[in-house]
Short mmCIF file of C-alpha atoms in Angstrom, two decimals:
data_model
loop_
_atom_site.label_atom_id
_atom_site.label_comp_id
_atom_site.label_asym_id
_atom_site.label_seq_id
_atom_site.Cartn_x
_atom_site.Cartn_y
_atom_site.Cartn_z
CA MET A 18 0.00 0.00 0.00
CA SER A 19 1.08 3.57 -0.63
CA LYS A 20 2.01 5.84 2.25
CA THR A 21 -0.82 7.47 4.15
CA VAL A 22 -1.38 11.09 3.17
CA THR A 23 -3.37 13.25 5.58
CA PRO A 24 -4.88 16.72 5.08
CA TYR A 25 -3.07 18.49 7.92
CA GLN A 26 -0.04 16.33 8.86
CA ASN A 27 -1.37 16.44 12.41
CA GLU A 28 -0.14 13.37 14.24
CA GLN A 29 -2.62 13.91 17.09
CA ALA A 30 -5.64 13.20 14.86
CA THR A 31 -6.34 10.18 12.65
CA LYS A 32 -6.71 10.57 8.88
CA LYS A 33 -10.45 9.99 9.36
CA GLN A 34 -10.77 12.88 11.83
CA GLN A 35 -8.68 15.17 9.64
CA VAL A 36 -10.72 14.36 6.51
CA ALA A 37 -13.95 15.10 8.42
CA ASP A 38 -12.52 18.43 9.65
CA MET A 39 -11.29 19.33 6.17
CA PHE A 40 -14.67 18.73 4.51
CA ASN A 41 -16.47 20.56 7.32
CA ASN A 42 -14.19 23.52 6.60
CA ILE A 43 -14.74 23.58 2.82
CA SER A 44 -18.38 22.42 2.66
CA LYS A 45 -19.83 25.84 1.77
CA THR A 46 -17.57 26.37 -1.25
CA TYR A 47 -17.15 22.70 -2.22
CA ASP A 48 -19.75 22.46 -5.02
CA PHE A 49 -18.70 25.73 -6.65
CA LEU A 50 -14.98 24.87 -6.60
CA ASN A 51 -15.59 21.31 -7.75
CA HIS A 52 -17.37 22.38 -10.95
CA PHE A 53 -15.16 25.45 -11.47
CA MET A 54 -11.84 23.61 -11.22
CA SER A 55 -12.93 20.68 -13.38
CA LEU A 56 -14.56 23.05 -15.96
CA GLY A 57 -17.76 21.07 -15.40
CA ILE A 58 -16.24 17.84 -16.76
CA ASP A 59 -16.85 16.14 -13.39
CA ILE A 60 -20.58 16.17 -14.24
CA ILE A 61 -19.93 14.15 -17.44
CA TRP A 62 -17.72 11.66 -15.56
CA ARG A 63 -20.44 11.15 -12.95
CA LYS A 64 -23.01 10.36 -15.65
CA ILE A 65 -20.69 7.80 -17.28
CA ALA A 66 -20.10 6.12 -13.89
CA ILE A 67 -23.83 6.01 -13.07
CA ASN A 68 -24.60 4.47 -16.47
CA GLU A 69 -22.51 1.46 -15.37
CA LEU A 70 -25.55 0.52 -13.24
CA LYS A 71 -28.25 1.02 -15.89
CA ALA A 72 -28.48 -2.64 -16.90
CA HIS A 73 -28.73 -3.70 -13.23
CA GLN A 74 -31.70 -1.41 -12.45
CA PRO A 75 -30.87 -1.19 -8.71
CA LYS A 76 -33.81 -0.43 -6.41
CA LEU A 77 -31.80 0.45 -3.28
CA ILE A 78 -28.44 2.23 -3.63
CA LEU A 79 -25.87 3.22 -1.03
CA ASP A 80 -23.72 6.23 -1.92
CA VAL A 81 -20.59 6.17 0.26
CA ALA A 82 -18.75 9.47 0.88
CA THR A 83 -21.86 11.15 -0.53
CA GLY A 84 -20.66 14.66 0.36
CA THR A 85 -23.20 17.27 -0.75
CA GLY A 86 -25.13 14.61 -2.68
CA ASP A 87 -24.41 15.55 -6.32
CA PHE A 88 -23.63 11.99 -7.41
CA ALA A 89 -26.77 10.63 -5.72
CA PHE A 90 -29.01 13.33 -7.26
CA GLU A 91 -27.68 12.42 -10.70
CA ALA A 92 -28.21 8.69 -9.98
CA LEU A 93 -31.82 9.40 -9.00
CA LYS A 94 -32.39 11.09 -12.35
CA ILE A 95 -30.72 8.44 -14.50
CA LEU A 96 -31.50 5.19 -12.66
CA LYS A 97 -34.81 6.05 -10.95
CA PRO A 98 -34.24 3.73 -7.96
CA GLU A 99 -36.76 3.44 -5.13
CA LYS A 100 -34.27 4.96 -2.71
CA ILE A 101 -30.69 6.14 -2.25
CA ILE A 102 -29.03 6.39 1.16
CA GLY A 103 -25.94 8.57 1.38
CA VAL A 104 -23.28 8.18 4.08
CA ASP A 105 -20.52 10.65 4.86
CA ILE A 106 -18.09 11.39 7.68
CA SER A 107 -18.55 15.18 7.42
CA ARG A 108 -21.57 16.79 9.09
CA GLY A 109 -20.89 20.04 7.22
CA MET A 110 -21.20 18.32 3.82
CA LEU A 111 -24.35 16.47 4.90
CA ASP A 112 -25.96 19.73 6.06
CA ILE A 113 -25.59 21.05 2.48
CA ALA A 114 -26.98 17.75 1.12
CA ASP A 115 -29.99 18.01 3.48
CA GLN A 116 -30.70 21.56 2.25
CA LYS A 117 -30.63 20.34 -1.37
CA ILE A 118 -32.90 17.38 -0.56
CA ALA A 119 -35.45 19.68 1.09
CA LYS A 120 -35.28 22.22 -1.77
CA ARG A 121 -35.87 19.51 -4.36
CA ARG A 122 -38.52 17.74 -2.23
CA LEU A 123 -36.75 14.40 -2.49
CA SER A 124 -36.75 13.29 1.16
CA ASP A 125 -38.77 10.16 0.25
CA LYS A 126 -36.13 9.16 -2.32
CA PHE A 127 -32.81 10.28 -0.81
CA GLU A 128 -31.68 10.41 2.80
CA VAL A 129 -28.24 11.02 4.27
CA LYS A 130 -26.57 9.71 7.43
CA LEU A 131 -23.40 10.53 9.31
CA GLY A 132 -21.27 7.41 9.13
CA ASP A 133 -17.86 5.83 8.76
CA SER A 134 -17.08 4.28 5.37
CA GLU A 135 -15.12 1.49 7.07
CA LYS A 136 -17.90 0.65 9.55
CA LEU A 137 -21.05 1.23 7.53
CA PRO A 138 -24.15 1.40 9.78
CA PHE A 139 -26.07 -1.29 7.86
CA GLU A 140 -26.68 -5.04 7.97
CA ALA A 141 -25.00 -7.35 5.46
CA ASP A 142 -26.56 -8.08 2.02
CA VAL A 143 -28.84 -5.00 1.93
CA PHE A 144 -28.02 -2.89 -1.15
CA ASP A 145 -28.43 -3.63 -4.87
CA ALA A 146 -25.57 -1.24 -5.64
CA VAL A 147 -22.94 0.80 -3.82
CA THR A 148 -21.33 3.88 -5.37
CA VAL A 149 -18.34 5.98 -4.27
CA ALA A 150 -17.39 9.12 -6.20
CA TYR A 151 -14.03 10.71 -5.37
CA GLY A 152 -14.12 9.22 -1.87
CA VAL A 153 -12.00 6.07 -1.69
CA ARG A 154 -8.65 7.90 -1.61
CA ASN A 155 -9.85 9.57 1.61
CA PHE A 156 -10.43 6.23 3.36
CA GLU A 157 -8.10 5.70 6.29
CA ASN A 158 -7.92 1.97 5.59
CA LEU A 159 -8.77 1.24 1.97
CA GLU A 160 -8.96 -2.53 2.41
CA SER A 161 -11.38 -2.23 5.36
CA GLY A 162 -13.55 0.19 3.40
CA LEU A 163 -13.75 -2.10 0.36
CA ALA A 164 -14.48 -5.13 2.57
CA ASP A 165 -17.36 -3.25 4.23
CA ILE A 166 -18.79 -2.14 0.88
CA HIS A 167 -18.69 -5.80 -0.17
CA ARG A 168 -20.41 -6.82 3.08
CA VAL A 169 -23.44 -4.52 2.67
CA LEU A 170 -23.99 -5.42 -1.00
CA LYS A 171 -26.52 -8.10 -1.88
CA PRO A 172 -25.08 -11.16 -3.66
CA GLY A 173 -24.96 -10.17 -7.35
CA GLY A 174 -24.92 -6.48 -6.38
CA LYS A 175 -22.51 -4.10 -8.10
CA ALA A 176 -20.00 -1.58 -6.74
CA VAL A 177 -19.04 1.44 -8.86
CA VAL A 178 -16.10 3.60 -7.79
CA LEU A 179 -15.20 6.84 -9.56
CA GLU A 180 -11.79 8.22 -8.62
CA PHE A 181 -8.95 10.36 -9.88
CA SER A 182 -6.02 8.42 -11.32
CA LYS A 183 -2.61 9.28 -12.70
CA PRO A 184 -2.43 9.76 -16.50
CA LYS A 185 0.65 8.25 -18.11
CA VAL A 186 0.46 9.72 -21.63
CA PHE A 187 2.48 12.75 -22.76
CA PRO A 188 1.51 15.63 -22.62
CA VAL A 189 -1.59 14.88 -20.50
CA LYS A 190 0.56 13.64 -17.62
CA GLN A 191 2.63 16.85 -17.53
CA LEU A 192 -0.36 19.22 -17.92
CA TYR A 193 -2.33 17.31 -15.27
CA LYS A 194 0.56 17.48 -12.78
CA PHE A 195 1.00 21.21 -13.36
CA TYR A 196 -2.73 21.92 -12.98
CA PHE A 197 -3.13 19.76 -9.87
CA ASN A 198 0.06 20.89 -8.13
CA TYR A 199 -0.02 24.61 -8.89
CA VAL A 200 -3.36 25.83 -10.27
CA THR A 201 -5.68 23.83 -7.97
CA PRO A 202 -4.05 24.93 -4.67
CA GLY A 203 -3.98 28.53 -5.96
CA ILE A 204 -7.70 28.58 -6.76
CA GLY A 205 -8.43 26.82 -3.45
CA LYS A 206 -6.50 29.51 -1.57
CA LEU A 207 -8.48 32.25 -3.32
CA PHE A 208 -11.97 30.89 -2.70
CA SER A 209 -11.73 28.58 0.29
CA LYS A 210 -10.96 29.30 3.92
CA ASP A 211 -8.96 26.07 4.01
CA ALA A 212 -6.20 26.31 1.38
CA ARG A 213 -4.52 23.16 2.71
CA ALA A 214 -7.50 21.08 1.48
CA TYR A 215 -6.53 21.86 -2.12
CA SER A 216 -2.88 20.92 -1.59
CA TYR A 217 -4.03 17.64 -0.03
CA LEU A 218 -5.99 16.84 -3.22
CA PRO A 219 -2.96 16.28 -5.51
CA GLU A 220 -1.04 14.58 -2.70
CA SER A 221 -3.88 12.11 -2.06
CA VAL A 222 -4.22 11.37 -5.79
CA GLU A 223 -0.47 10.78 -6.09
CA ALA A 224 -0.52 8.36 -3.14
CA PHE A 225 -3.64 6.49 -4.30
CA PRO A 226 -3.05 2.94 -5.61
CA ASP A 227 -4.86 3.32 -8.94
CA GLY A 228 -5.35 1.04 -11.96
CA LYS A 229 -4.58 -2.66 -11.56
CA THR A 230 -3.43 -2.15 -7.98
CA PHE A 231 -6.91 -0.93 -7.02
CA THR A 232 -8.76 -3.71 -8.87
CA GLY A 233 -6.38 -6.10 -7.08
CA LEU A 234 -7.59 -4.68 -3.73
CA MET A 235 -11.20 -5.13 -4.89
CA ASP A 236 -10.42 -8.76 -5.77
CA LYS A 237 -8.91 -9.23 -2.30
CA ALA A 238 -12.08 -7.81 -0.72
CA GLY A 239 -14.11 -10.51 -2.50
CA PHE A 240 -15.37 -8.74 -5.62
CA LYS A 241 -15.66 -10.66 -8.89
CA ASN A 242 -15.35 -9.43 -12.50
CA THR A 243 -13.45 -6.33 -11.41
CA LYS A 244 -12.77 -3.81 -14.16
CA ASN A 245 -10.92 -0.53 -14.56
CA ARG A 246 -12.19 1.95 -17.16
CA PRO A 247 -9.90 4.98 -17.60
CA LEU A 248 -11.53 8.27 -18.67
CA ALA A 249 -9.95 11.34 -20.28
CA PHE A 250 -6.54 9.74 -20.93
CA GLY A 251 -6.43 8.36 -17.40
CA ILE A 252 -7.23 11.54 -15.43
CA CYS A 253 -10.11 9.65 -13.88
CA SER A 254 -11.08 5.97 -13.65
CA ILE A 255 -14.25 3.98 -13.09
CA TYR A 256 -13.78 0.74 -11.16
CA THR A 257 -16.51 -1.87 -11.01
CA GLY A 258 -16.98 -5.20 -9.26
CA ILE A 259 -19.75 -7.69 -8.49
CA LYS A 260 -20.41 -9.44 -5.18
#
């Protein structure tokens, strides 16, 4: 496994606690910065990831590291499940998600809970699908998190993980590194009260075991038919597996 990267390099707090604090700090500007810094491409990537579940027609979906709920709202539109439950470690992010749910009058279709991705507050074999968008690299223990996602899935259920990866093709690799290491922290410093959060982003992507290493971890957690689908020359990847 790669070395553990934490938002604040604070040895007194666990990665989990630091990640929760970081997202609490940036929750109010998170949606704006997310779309702004990705030039809106993150919306297209989300749709592609959600379409991985279309053939499965899941009725009950768990969205892990749901944040402000954007991925789940898109999944509701595309997949039309009976219900989505979102779990996140950050109360600040969930407060924004709750406001959106109320505004859109979707409380019967989408609910959010404060919870730990490595100790999901659900029984085994409950969900038809589990999704994680840009959340797995924030797990404190990746193997525990994947094992728990596997546990709560029904047999035959599908996991879909959308995450940043490291492009290997010239000049995408070089441009990506420049943007992530210099532009992203600069924009974060301008608009967010927690500039460190946007330096942590490239560091966490760099440390994340992407590609075949990640599908190998999914295999180890018990998933079958694991696949890695790179998007945009490898800037992002969709990982899938069946229980």
